């Protein structure tokens, strides 16, 4: 810890080391209780940033129009990774009205008709995948043989990515989300994946189908979106679909299997699955470190602290989801919990566009697995599960189960 000469506050060094299971990062957990608006130094980037951890403060920052994502472009800001995941000019680094325009382009992809169709297709695939597990017999790696392929199939169908291309896209996904990828290597991966989606959009413009890339290609032809914006939207949805969903649903299975009494109640009352999924989303710390910061465009008061114009601010949604002022006994899993909504999908303008799709995938995958394999259990003790290291999103490397 070092003093911050501009604010007279202690600067906390946040190493952001990989953690197993659902272990919570000790620094943001402590700051939530002791210093909910704090100065931190991250592994990469220059200078210090604010870290906001309390539920109401996080919501305030995430929804305040004075907090800009566009102003992060071209600045070596404090970061968890050596390269910036979100491309400049993309939806993740846009402010209204540009951000509003881009979000409207993808909104139909997550409408009721599309999500209902995807739920039906996902349910059929999940049932087939569960039957395959039963036929091949235990043990089985449920992360790689069940959750991973199902989440990949959903994002491929949504976007219109041919199944034959998924291995390439998965390799790019791994490179972009690795903490070990250098800035130059990250830019090279972005260039490759941008070229791929630009080519796919050109193909879909000539051979349209019922998928998002076809819709975006038509919007580009009408002047509603640029190629760079199209690519940014495709990359954002691909990363979330292939990596975030795979990791969070696999971790959900792990949590259920390490809380057998609560899981038994859920089996007995399957109608409670949507509520259980929301509690799992609240409870599980989904990522290592923080994502893209925001830049204050004016001085503002947050939690009794003045954040000055031009300063970088990170919010940490997993800590907000453990705020005892909002969630009673917040560090305990309670699959019947009711009350305030969690912030696992963010808040404000940058709330995850695919939140309902991700919920649907979790509900279908978990519901099908629990129904098909009533004796489902971990095949090894919990402490022997290997967890991913050096990546943005947390999750098991493998999740061996038996039944």
mmCIF file of C-alpha atoms in Angstrom:
data_model
loop_
_atom_site.group_PDB
_atom_site.id
_atom_site.type_symbol
_atom_site.label_atom_id
_atom_site.label_comp_id
_atom_site.label_asym_id
_atom_site.label_seq_id
_atom_site.Cartn_x
_atom_site.Cartn_y
_atom_site.Cartn_z
ATOM 1 C CA UNK A 1 0.000 0.000 0.000
ATOM 2 C CA UNK A 2 1.254 3.494 -0.877
ATOM 3 C CA UNK A 3 -0.214 6.963 -0.342
ATOM 4 C CA UNK A 4 -1.959 8.781 -3.176
ATOM 5 C CA UNK A 5 -0.593 12.355 -3.180
ATOM 6 C CA UNK A 6 -3.619 13.712 -5.042
ATOM 7 C CA UNK A 7 -6.256 12.356 -2.667
ATOM 8 C CA UNK A 8 -4.403 11.663 0.564
ATOM 9 C CA UNK A 9 -5.681 8.071 0.475
ATOM 10 C CA UNK A 10 -3.901 4.754 0.655
ATOM 11 C CA UNK A 11 -3.476 3.026 -2.733
ATOM 12 C CA UNK A 12 -4.141 -0.693 -2.506
ATOM 13 C CA UNK A 13 -2.104 -3.010 -4.740
ATOM 14 C CA UNK A 14 -4.486 -5.523 -6.284
ATOM 15 C CA UNK A 15 -2.468 -8.426 -7.666
ATOM 16 C CA UNK A 16 -5.559 -10.274 -9.010
ATOM 17 C CA UNK A 17 -4.315 -13.841 -8.558
ATOM 18 C CA UNK A 18 -6.337 -16.834 -9.791
ATOM 19 C CA UNK A 19 -8.556 -18.376 -7.117
ATOM 20 C CA UNK A 20 -10.113 -21.835 -6.921
ATOM 21 C CA UNK A 21 -13.817 -22.589 -6.894
ATOM 22 C CA UNK A 22 -15.946 -19.792 -5.534
ATOM 23 C CA UNK A 23 -13.265 -18.375 -3.240
ATOM 24 C CA UNK A 24 -13.753 -14.615 -3.147
ATOM 25 C CA UNK A 25 -10.860 -12.261 -3.881
ATOM 26 C CA UNK A 26 -9.866 -10.983 -0.423
ATOM 27 C CA UNK A 27 -9.053 -7.372 -1.356
ATOM 28 C CA UNK A 28 -12.401 -6.305 -2.896
ATOM 29 C CA UNK A 29 -14.217 -8.295 -0.226
ATOM 30 C CA UNK A 30 -12.381 -6.382 2.500
ATOM 31 C CA UNK A 31 -12.820 -3.036 0.741
ATOM 32 C CA UNK A 32 -16.570 -3.638 0.451
ATOM 33 C CA UNK A 33 -16.745 -3.641 4.254
ATOM 34 C CA UNK A 34 -13.993 -1.164 5.091
ATOM 35 C CA UNK A 35 -13.457 1.224 2.156
ATOM 36 C CA UNK A 36 -16.150 0.816 -0.524
ATOM 37 C CA UNK A 37 -14.716 3.616 -2.693
ATOM 38 C CA UNK A 38 -10.968 3.027 -2.740
ATOM 39 C CA UNK A 39 -7.848 3.792 -4.756
ATOM 40 C CA UNK A 40 -6.172 0.760 -6.349
ATOM 41 C CA UNK A 41 -3.186 -0.114 -8.494
ATOM 42 C CA UNK A 42 -3.729 -2.966 -10.978
ATOM 43 C CA UNK A 43 -1.164 -5.255 -12.641
ATOM 44 C CA UNK A 44 -1.186 -3.379 -15.962
ATOM 45 C CA UNK A 45 -1.630 0.166 -17.190
ATOM 46 C CA UNK A 46 -0.497 3.436 -15.728
ATOM 47 C CA UNK A 47 -1.485 5.272 -12.569
ATOM 48 C CA UNK A 48 -4.244 4.485 -10.118
ATOM 49 C CA UNK A 49 -7.982 3.986 -10.433
ATOM 50 C CA UNK A 50 -11.002 4.074 -8.188
ATOM 51 C CA UNK A 51 -12.558 0.748 -7.225
ATOM 52 C CA UNK A 52 -16.224 0.893 -6.225
ATOM 53 C CA UNK A 53 -17.652 -2.176 -4.488
ATOM 54 C CA UNK A 54 -20.878 -1.284 -2.629
ATOM 55 C CA UNK A 55 -24.180 -2.190 -4.334
ATOM 56 C CA UNK A 56 -25.791 1.256 -4.479
ATOM 57 C CA UNK A 57 -22.515 2.979 -5.380
ATOM 58 C CA UNK A 58 -21.860 0.489 -8.171
ATOM 59 C CA UNK A 59 -25.337 1.098 -9.580
ATOM 60 C CA UNK A 60 -24.804 4.850 -9.386
ATOM 61 C CA UNK A 61 -21.513 4.707 -11.315
ATOM 62 C CA UNK A 62 -22.813 2.242 -13.907
ATOM 63 C CA UNK A 63 -25.884 4.368 -14.666
ATOM 64 C CA UNK A 64 -24.391 7.881 -14.412
ATOM 65 C CA UNK A 65 -24.137 9.590 -17.836
ATOM 66 C CA UNK A 66 -21.102 11.486 -16.553
ATOM 67 C CA UNK A 67 -19.140 8.214 -16.607
ATOM 68 C CA UNK A 68 -17.743 7.607 -20.105
ATOM 69 C CA UNK A 69 -16.524 4.445 -21.798
ATOM 70 C CA UNK A 70 -15.610 6.269 -25.021
ATOM 71 C CA UNK A 71 -12.927 8.277 -23.224
ATOM 72 C CA UNK A 72 -11.020 5.076 -22.396
ATOM 73 C CA UNK A 73 -9.860 4.757 -26.014
ATOM 74 C CA UNK A 74 -6.144 5.412 -26.462
ATOM 75 C CA UNK A 75 -5.334 5.652 -22.749
ATOM 76 C CA UNK A 76 -3.055 3.173 -20.868
ATOM 77 C CA UNK A 77 -5.510 2.808 -18.006
ATOM 78 C CA UNK A 78 -5.123 0.557 -14.958
ATOM 79 C CA UNK A 79 -6.162 -2.898 -16.099
ATOM 80 C CA UNK A 80 -6.262 -6.580 -15.203
ATOM 81 C CA UNK A 81 -4.922 -7.632 -18.630
ATOM 82 C CA UNK A 82 -1.977 -6.374 -20.715
ATOM 83 C CA UNK A 83 -4.306 -5.742 -23.645
ATOM 84 C CA UNK A 84 -7.777 -4.213 -23.869
ATOM 85 C CA UNK A 85 -10.442 -6.758 -24.747
ATOM 86 C CA UNK A 86 -13.018 -4.375 -26.195
ATOM 87 C CA UNK A 87 -12.026 -2.860 -29.563
ATOM 88 C CA UNK A 88 -11.992 0.907 -29.997
ATOM 89 C CA UNK A 89 -15.176 2.113 -31.642
ATOM 90 C CA UNK A 90 -17.142 -0.910 -30.525
ATOM 91 C CA UNK A 91 -20.271 -1.079 -28.410
ATOM 92 C CA UNK A 92 -18.303 -1.726 -25.226
ATOM 93 C CA UNK A 93 -16.430 1.550 -25.596
ATOM 94 C CA UNK A 94 -19.265 3.737 -26.817
ATOM 95 C CA UNK A 95 -21.446 6.270 -25.031
ATOM 96 C CA UNK A 96 -24.996 7.327 -25.907
ATOM 97 C CA UNK A 97 -26.253 8.127 -28.500
ATOM 98 C CA UNK A 98 -23.824 5.851 -30.423
ATOM 99 C CA UNK A 99 -24.168 3.119 -27.829
ATOM 100 C CA UNK A 100 -27.970 3.343 -27.950
ATOM 101 C CA UNK A 101 -27.928 2.982 -31.739
ATOM 102 C CA UNK A 102 -25.724 -0.123 -31.576
ATOM 103 C CA UNK A 103 -27.772 -1.749 -28.835
ATOM 104 C CA UNK A 104 -30.935 -1.304 -30.906
ATOM 105 C CA UNK A 105 -29.301 -3.259 -33.728
ATOM 106 C CA UNK A 106 -28.839 -6.377 -31.589
ATOM 107 C CA UNK A 107 -32.035 -6.075 -29.547
ATOM 108 C CA UNK A 108 -34.131 -8.143 -32.024
ATOM 109 C CA UNK A 109 -31.649 -11.009 -31.664
ATOM 110 C CA UNK A 110 -32.653 -11.308 -28.018
ATOM 111 C CA UNK A 111 -36.371 -10.809 -28.499
ATOM 112 C CA UNK A 112 -38.957 -13.326 -27.345
ATOM 113 C CA UNK A 113 -39.255 -15.109 -30.681
ATOM 114 C CA UNK A 114 -35.527 -15.692 -31.089
ATOM 115 C CA UNK A 115 -34.910 -16.693 -27.465
ATOM 116 C CA UNK A 116 -37.929 -19.025 -27.516
ATOM 117 C CA UNK A 117 -36.602 -20.737 -30.646
ATOM 118 C CA UNK A 118 -33.137 -21.014 -29.138
ATOM 119 C CA UNK A 119 -34.601 -22.454 -25.918
ATOM 120 C CA UNK A 120 -36.380 -25.159 -27.907
ATOM 121 C CA UNK A 121 -33.245 -26.014 -29.869
ATOM 122 C CA UNK A 122 -31.048 -25.912 -26.756
ATOM 123 C CA UNK A 123 -33.439 -28.205 -24.878
ATOM 124 C CA UNK A 124 -33.277 -30.796 -27.662
ATOM 125 C CA UNK A 125 -29.495 -30.607 -27.799
ATOM 126 C CA UNK A 126 -29.244 -30.839 -23.987
ATOM 127 C CA UNK A 127 -31.440 -33.939 -23.923
ATOM 128 C CA UNK A 128 -29.281 -35.595 -26.603
ATOM 129 C CA UNK A 129 -26.090 -34.617 -24.764
ATOM 130 C CA UNK A 130 -27.435 -36.013 -21.485
ATOM 131 C CA UNK A 131 -28.393 -39.288 -23.238
ATOM 132 C CA UNK A 132 -24.872 -39.503 -24.660
ATOM 133 C CA UNK A 133 -23.441 -39.141 -21.154
ATOM 134 C CA UNK A 134 -25.718 -41.919 -19.894
ATOM 135 C CA UNK A 135 -24.831 -44.241 -22.760
ATOM 136 C CA UNK A 136 -21.073 -43.742 -22.429
ATOM 137 C CA UNK A 137 -21.226 -44.071 -18.654
ATOM 138 C CA UNK A 138 -19.359 -42.323 -15.853
ATOM 139 C CA UNK A 139 -17.073 -40.639 -15.150
ATOM 140 C CA UNK A 140 -17.455 -37.745 -17.568
ATOM 141 C CA UNK A 141 -16.153 -34.205 -17.852
ATOM 142 C CA UNK A 142 -19.426 -32.307 -17.819
ATOM 143 C CA UNK A 143 -17.712 -28.980 -18.633
ATOM 144 C CA UNK A 144 -16.184 -30.201 -21.897
ATOM 145 C CA UNK A 145 -18.708 -32.840 -22.919
ATOM 146 C CA UNK A 146 -21.943 -31.091 -21.962
ATOM 147 C CA UNK A 147 -21.794 -27.383 -21.056
ATOM 148 C CA UNK A 148 -19.054 -26.357 -23.508
ATOM 149 C CA UNK A 149 -20.572 -27.896 -26.655
ATOM 150 C CA UNK A 150 -24.072 -26.667 -25.790
ATOM 151 C CA UNK A 151 -22.971 -23.063 -25.200
ATOM 152 C CA UNK A 152 -20.942 -23.132 -28.427
ATOM 153 C CA UNK A 153 -23.945 -24.428 -30.376
ATOM 154 C CA UNK A 154 -26.143 -21.597 -29.077
ATOM 155 C CA UNK A 155 -23.729 -18.812 -30.024
ATOM 156 C CA UNK A 156 -23.071 -20.425 -33.417
ATOM 157 C CA UNK A 157 -26.803 -20.572 -34.163
ATOM 158 C CA UNK A 158 -27.404 -17.042 -32.885
ATOM 159 C CA UNK A 159 -24.644 -15.476 -34.979
ATOM 160 C CA UNK A 160 -24.635 -17.837 -37.939
ATOM 161 C CA UNK A 161 -21.085 -19.142 -37.400
ATOM 162 C CA UNK A 162 -20.596 -22.430 -39.289
ATOM 163 C CA UNK A 163 -19.853 -25.364 -36.984
ATOM 164 C CA UNK A 164 -16.680 -26.068 -38.968
ATOM 165 C CA UNK A 165 -15.289 -22.668 -37.916
ATOM 166 C CA UNK A 166 -15.842 -23.066 -34.180
ATOM 167 C CA UNK A 167 -12.373 -24.450 -33.444
ATOM 168 C CA UNK A 168 -10.766 -21.350 -34.970
ATOM 169 C CA UNK A 169 -13.105 -19.045 -33.097
ATOM 170 C CA UNK A 170 -12.400 -20.928 -29.857
ATOM 171 C CA UNK A 171 -8.657 -20.423 -30.355
ATOM 172 C CA UNK A 172 -9.163 -16.686 -30.812
ATOM 173 C CA UNK A 173 -11.390 -16.640 -27.737
ATOM 174 C CA UNK A 174 -8.670 -18.255 -25.640
ATOM 175 C CA UNK A 175 -6.070 -15.750 -26.862
ATOM 176 C CA UNK A 176 -8.195 -12.695 -26.233
ATOM 177 C CA UNK A 177 -9.195 -13.719 -22.715
ATOM 178 C CA UNK A 178 -5.772 -14.809 -21.510
ATOM 179 C CA UNK A 179 -3.902 -12.693 -18.960
ATOM 180 C CA UNK A 180 -0.683 -13.867 -20.637
ATOM 181 C CA UNK A 181 -1.500 -12.375 -24.033
ATOM 182 C CA UNK A 182 0.677 -9.317 -24.666
ATOM 183 C CA UNK A 183 -0.688 -6.079 -26.100
ATOM 184 C CA UNK A 184 0.841 -6.839 -29.537
ATOM 185 C CA UNK A 185 -0.406 -10.420 -29.541
ATOM 186 C CA UNK A 186 -3.852 -9.247 -28.457
ATOM 187 C CA UNK A 187 -4.001 -6.802 -31.356
ATOM 188 C CA UNK A 188 -2.963 -9.577 -33.751
ATOM 189 C CA UNK A 189 -5.766 -11.832 -32.492
ATOM 190 C CA UNK A 190 -8.270 -8.984 -32.806
ATOM 191 C CA UNK A 191 -7.154 -8.409 -36.401
ATOM 192 C CA UNK A 192 -7.683 -12.086 -37.267
ATOM 193 C CA UNK A 193 -11.105 -12.329 -35.687
ATOM 194 C CA UNK A 194 -12.136 -8.986 -37.233
ATOM 195 C CA UNK A 195 -11.171 -10.294 -40.673
ATOM 196 C CA UNK A 196 -13.142 -13.472 -40.093
ATOM 197 C CA UNK A 197 -16.377 -11.728 -39.107
ATOM 198 C CA UNK A 198 -15.999 -9.156 -41.894
ATOM 199 C CA UNK A 199 -15.709 -12.017 -44.407
ATOM 200 C CA UNK A 200 -18.654 -13.832 -42.832
ATOM 201 C CA UNK A 201 -20.747 -10.667 -43.041
ATOM 202 C CA UNK A 202 -19.907 -10.296 -46.740
ATOM 203 C CA UNK A 203 -20.989 -13.887 -47.314
ATOM 204 C CA UNK A 204 -24.229 -13.396 -45.383
ATOM 205 C CA UNK A 205 -24.975 -10.222 -47.341
ATOM 206 C CA UNK A 206 -25.093 -12.383 -50.475
ATOM 207 C CA UNK A 207 -26.585 -15.462 -48.802
ATOM 208 C CA UNK A 208 -28.730 -14.226 -45.880
ATOM 209 C CA UNK A 209 -30.016 -16.579 -43.205
ATOM 210 C CA UNK A 210 -32.000 -16.313 -39.977
ATOM 211 C CA UNK A 211 -29.076 -15.154 -37.823
ATOM 212 C CA UNK A 212 -27.613 -12.001 -36.315
ATOM 213 C CA UNK A 213 -24.710 -11.636 -38.761
ATOM 214 C CA UNK A 214 -27.213 -11.573 -41.636
ATOM 215 C CA UNK A 215 -29.231 -8.875 -39.852
ATOM 216 C CA UNK A 216 -26.112 -6.806 -39.168
ATOM 217 C CA UNK A 217 -24.941 -7.232 -42.770
ATOM 218 C CA UNK A 218 -28.292 -5.871 -43.955
ATOM 219 C CA UNK A 219 -27.987 -2.953 -41.516
ATOM 220 C CA UNK A 220 -24.509 -2.208 -42.844
ATOM 221 C CA UNK A 221 -25.792 -2.202 -46.413
ATOM 222 C CA UNK A 222 -28.430 0.331 -45.331
ATOM 223 C CA UNK A 223 -25.795 2.534 -43.676
ATOM 224 C CA UNK A 224 -26.925 1.770 -40.141
ATOM 225 C CA UNK A 225 -23.687 0.211 -38.924
ATOM 226 C CA UNK A 226 -20.026 0.242 -39.936
ATOM 227 C CA UNK A 227 -17.882 -2.847 -40.483
ATOM 228 C CA UNK A 228 -15.904 -2.062 -37.305
ATOM 229 C CA UNK A 229 -19.121 -1.813 -35.293
ATOM 230 C CA UNK A 230 -20.459 -5.033 -36.799
ATOM 231 C CA UNK A 231 -17.259 -6.853 -35.872
ATOM 232 C CA UNK A 232 -17.296 -5.436 -32.343
ATOM 233 C CA UNK A 233 -20.843 -6.673 -31.745
ATOM 234 C CA UNK A 234 -20.010 -10.115 -33.111
ATOM 235 C CA UNK A 235 -16.851 -10.421 -31.006
ATOM 236 C CA UNK A 236 -18.643 -9.312 -27.823
ATOM 237 C CA UNK A 237 -21.396 -11.895 -28.265
ATOM 238 C CA UNK A 238 -18.921 -14.619 -29.234
ATOM 239 C CA UNK A 239 -16.720 -14.095 -26.181
ATOM 240 C CA UNK A 240 -19.683 -14.086 -23.836
ATOM 241 C CA UNK A 241 -21.317 -17.086 -25.441
ATOM 242 C CA UNK A 242 -18.237 -19.268 -25.776
ATOM 243 C CA UNK A 243 -16.372 -18.364 -22.611
ATOM 244 C CA UNK A 244 -18.526 -16.646 -20.021
ATOM 245 C CA UNK A 245 -21.495 -19.006 -20.365
ATOM 246 C CA UNK A 246 -19.283 -22.113 -20.438
ATOM 247 C CA UNK A 247 -17.490 -21.081 -17.272
ATOM 248 C CA UNK A 248 -20.437 -19.801 -15.264
ATOM 249 C CA UNK A 249 -22.726 -22.770 -16.008
ATOM 250 C CA UNK A 250 -19.926 -25.252 -15.289
ATOM 251 C CA UNK A 251 -19.313 -23.475 -11.993
ATOM 252 C CA UNK A 252 -23.046 -23.609 -11.271
ATOM 253 C CA UNK A 253 -22.916 -27.399 -11.607
ATOM 254 C CA UNK A 254 -19.945 -27.470 -9.210
ATOM 255 C CA UNK A 255 -21.781 -25.306 -6.664
ATOM 256 C CA UNK A 256 -24.918 -27.436 -6.838
ATOM 257 C CA UNK A 257 -22.921 -30.616 -6.324
ATOM 258 C CA UNK A 258 -21.115 -29.145 -3.314
ATOM 259 C CA UNK A 259 -24.432 -28.060 -1.739
ATOM 260 C CA UNK A 260 -26.350 -31.354 -1.916
ATOM 261 C CA UNK A 261 -29.085 -30.464 0.583
ATOM 262 C CA UNK A 262 -30.123 -27.355 -1.350
ATOM 263 C CA UNK A 263 -29.833 -29.205 -4.642
ATOM 264 C CA UNK A 264 -32.102 -31.978 -3.340
ATOM 265 C CA UNK A 265 -34.760 -29.362 -2.569
ATOM 266 C CA UNK A 266 -34.348 -27.928 -6.056
ATOM 267 C CA UNK A 267 -34.835 -31.383 -7.592
ATOM 268 C CA UNK A 268 -38.025 -31.755 -5.557
ATOM 269 C CA UNK A 269 -39.295 -28.341 -6.686
ATOM 270 C CA UNK A 270 -37.958 -27.788 -10.238
ATOM 271 C CA UNK A 271 -40.231 -24.764 -10.695
ATOM 272 C CA UNK A 272 -37.772 -22.919 -8.455
ATOM 273 C CA UNK A 273 -34.967 -23.262 -11.018
ATOM 274 C CA UNK A 274 -35.141 -19.675 -12.390
ATOM 275 C CA UNK A 275 -34.823 -18.267 -8.867
ATOM 276 C CA UNK A 276 -31.973 -20.697 -8.130
ATOM 277 C CA UNK A 277 -30.129 -19.596 -11.288
ATOM 278 C CA UNK A 278 -30.358 -15.964 -10.194
ATOM 279 C CA UNK A 279 -28.957 -16.867 -6.773
ATOM 280 C CA UNK A 280 -26.109 -18.773 -8.395
ATOM 281 C CA UNK A 281 -25.378 -15.747 -10.589
ATOM 282 C CA UNK A 282 -25.267 -13.564 -7.474
ATOM 283 C CA UNK A 283 -23.161 -15.962 -5.443
ATOM 284 C CA UNK A 284 -20.486 -17.020 -7.945
ATOM 285 C CA UNK A 285 -17.578 -14.587 -8.538
ATOM 286 C CA UNK A 286 -17.478 -14.902 -12.305
ATOM 287 C CA UNK A 287 -14.233 -13.190 -13.219
ATOM 288 C CA UNK A 288 -10.678 -12.494 -12.159
ATOM 289 C CA UNK A 289 -10.320 -8.764 -11.595
ATOM 290 C CA UNK A 290 -12.288 -6.070 -13.383
ATOM 291 C CA UNK A 291 -13.328 -5.237 -16.910
ATOM 292 C CA UNK A 292 -13.223 -1.936 -18.754
ATOM 293 C CA UNK A 293 -13.250 1.185 -16.564
ATOM 294 C CA UNK A 294 -15.195 4.389 -17.036
ATOM 295 C CA UNK A 295 -13.798 7.918 -17.105
ATOM 296 C CA UNK A 296 -15.476 10.666 -15.093
ATOM 297 C CA UNK A 297 -16.378 13.663 -17.258
ATOM 298 C CA UNK A 298 -17.153 15.818 -14.213
ATOM 299 C CA UNK A 299 -16.486 15.790 -10.494
ATOM 300 C CA UNK A 300 -18.993 13.643 -8.635
ATOM 301 C CA UNK A 301 -19.546 12.459 -5.085
ATOM 302 C CA UNK A 302 -19.758 8.706 -4.487
ATOM 303 C CA UNK A 303 -19.917 7.141 -1.054
ATOM 304 C CA UNK A 304 -18.660 10.306 0.615
ATOM 305 C CA UNK A 305 -15.634 10.522 -1.729
ATOM 306 C CA UNK A 306 -15.080 13.003 -4.557
ATOM 307 C CA UNK A 307 -14.128 11.441 -7.881
ATOM 308 C CA UNK A 308 -12.571 14.065 -10.099
ATOM 309 C CA UNK A 309 -13.124 14.660 -13.795
ATOM 310 C CA UNK A 310 -10.691 12.609 -15.891
ATOM 311 C CA UNK A 311 -10.187 9.849 -13.328
ATOM 312 C CA UNK A 312 -10.707 6.162 -14.106
ATOM 313 C CA UNK A 313 -13.322 4.243 -12.136
ATOM 314 C CA UNK A 314 -13.757 0.473 -11.960
ATOM 315 C CA UNK A 315 -16.876 -1.155 -10.530
ATOM 316 C CA UNK A 316 -16.695 -4.703 -9.171
ATOM 317 C CA UNK A 317 -20.044 -6.396 -9.597
ATOM 318 C CA UNK A 318 -19.182 -9.584 -7.634
ATOM 319 C CA UNK A 319 -18.511 -7.480 -4.512
ATOM 320 C CA UNK A 320 -21.759 -5.559 -4.975
ATOM 321 C CA UNK A 321 -23.536 -8.909 -5.065
ATOM 322 C CA UNK A 322 -22.149 -9.641 -1.590
ATOM 323 C CA UNK A 323 -23.204 -6.318 -0.036
ATOM 324 C CA UNK A 324 -24.719 -7.131 3.398
ATOM 325 C CA UNK A 325 -26.809 -3.953 3.269
ATOM 326 C CA UNK A 326 -28.730 -5.501 0.343
ATOM 327 C CA UNK A 327 -28.374 -9.276 0.696
ATOM 328 C CA UNK A 328 -28.798 -10.781 4.194
ATOM 329 C CA UNK A 329 -26.012 -13.257 5.018
ATOM 330 C CA UNK A 330 -24.507 -12.508 1.578
ATOM 331 C CA UNK A 331 -21.674 -15.058 1.656
ATOM 332 C CA UNK A 332 -24.128 -17.956 2.055
ATOM 333 C CA UNK A 333 -25.744 -19.678 -0.912
ATOM 334 C CA UNK A 334 -29.545 -19.733 -0.631
ATOM 335 C CA UNK A 335 -31.302 -21.120 -3.715
ATOM 336 C CA UNK A 336 -34.636 -19.823 -2.407
ATOM 337 C CA UNK A 337 -33.378 -16.278 -1.858
ATOM 338 C CA UNK A 338 -35.667 -13.426 -2.848
ATOM 339 C CA UNK A 339 -35.130 -9.692 -2.768
ATOM 340 C CA UNK A 340 -33.017 -7.188 -4.673
ATOM 341 C CA UNK A 341 -31.813 -8.116 -8.172
ATOM 342 C CA UNK A 342 -28.177 -9.144 -8.528
ATOM 343 C CA UNK A 343 -25.725 -7.229 -10.706
ATOM 344 C CA UNK A 344 -24.030 -10.198 -12.365
ATOM 345 C CA UNK A 345 -25.037 -8.855 -15.788
ATOM 346 C CA UNK A 346 -24.082 -5.281 -14.964
ATOM 347 C CA UNK A 347 -26.313 -2.236 -14.730
ATOM 348 C CA UNK A 348 -27.195 0.835 -16.738
ATOM 349 C CA UNK A 349 -26.479 1.399 -20.424
ATOM 350 C CA UNK A 350 -23.911 -1.401 -20.582
ATOM 351 C CA UNK A 351 -26.160 -4.043 -19.002
ATOM 352 C CA UNK A 352 -25.427 -7.329 -20.789
ATOM 353 C CA UNK A 353 -27.461 -7.538 -23.994
ATOM 354 C CA UNK A 354 -27.510 -11.331 -23.778
ATOM 355 C CA UNK A 355 -28.649 -11.608 -20.145
ATOM 356 C CA UNK A 356 -31.937 -13.354 -20.937
ATOM 357 C CA UNK A 357 -30.200 -15.721 -23.347
ATOM 358 C CA UNK A 358 -27.578 -16.634 -20.725
ATOM 359 C CA UNK A 359 -30.312 -17.240 -18.135
ATOM 360 C CA UNK A 360 -32.141 -19.472 -20.588
ATOM 361 C CA UNK A 361 -29.004 -21.502 -21.297
ATOM 362 C CA UNK A 362 -28.321 -21.982 -17.584
ATOM 363 C CA UNK A 363 -31.907 -23.024 -16.855
ATOM 364 C CA UNK A 364 -32.056 -25.514 -19.718
ATOM 365 C CA UNK A 365 -28.623 -27.039 -19.120
ATOM 366 C CA UNK A 366 -29.051 -27.377 -15.360
ATOM 367 C CA UNK A 367 -32.670 -28.526 -15.500
ATOM 368 C CA UNK A 368 -31.928 -31.186 -18.111
ATOM 369 C CA UNK A 369 -28.830 -32.439 -16.307
ATOM 370 C CA UNK A 370 -30.544 -32.715 -12.917
ATOM 371 C CA UNK A 371 -33.542 -34.527 -14.402
ATOM 372 C CA UNK A 372 -31.549 -36.948 -16.543
ATOM 373 C CA UNK A 373 -28.925 -37.830 -13.930
ATOM 374 C CA UNK A 374 -30.603 -38.012 -10.499
ATOM 375 C CA UNK A 375 -27.482 -39.520 -8.948
ATOM 376 C CA UNK A 376 -25.163 -36.795 -10.279
ATOM 377 C CA UNK A 377 -22.131 -36.163 -8.040
ATOM 378 C CA UNK A 378 -18.532 -35.016 -8.322
ATOM 379 C CA UNK A 379 -16.232 -37.863 -9.336
ATOM 380 C CA UNK A 380 -13.360 -36.451 -7.262
ATOM 381 C CA UNK A 381 -13.210 -34.485 -3.994
ATOM 382 C CA UNK A 382 -13.891 -30.745 -4.498
ATOM 383 C CA UNK A 383 -10.313 -29.819 -3.596
ATOM 384 C CA UNK A 384 -9.038 -31.880 -6.538
ATOM 385 C CA UNK A 385 -10.963 -29.882 -9.141
ATOM 386 C CA UNK A 386 -8.529 -27.862 -11.275
ATOM 387 C CA UNK A 387 -9.540 -24.278 -11.992
ATOM 388 C CA UNK A 388 -8.535 -22.106 -14.919
ATOM 389 C CA UNK A 389 -5.620 -19.749 -14.349
ATOM 390 C CA UNK A 390 -4.390 -16.798 -16.363
ATOM 391 C CA UNK A 391 -7.827 -16.053 -17.828
ATOM 392 C CA UNK A 392 -10.430 -13.332 -17.396
ATOM 393 C CA UNK A 393 -13.400 -15.572 -16.659
ATOM 394 C CA UNK A 394 -13.243 -18.060 -13.806
ATOM 395 C CA UNK A 395 -14.304 -21.664 -14.238
ATOM 396 C CA UNK A 396 -13.162 -25.274 -13.913
ATOM 397 C CA UNK A 397 -10.594 -26.631 -16.360
ATOM 398 C CA UNK A 398 -12.500 -29.891 -16.127
ATOM 399 C CA UNK A 399 -15.457 -30.990 -14.036
ATOM 400 C CA UNK A 400 -15.428 -34.795 -13.663
ATOM 401 C CA UNK A 401 -18.774 -36.169 -12.488
ATOM 402 C CA UNK A 402 -20.335 -39.546 -11.858
ATOM 403 C CA UNK A 403 -23.883 -40.831 -11.313
#
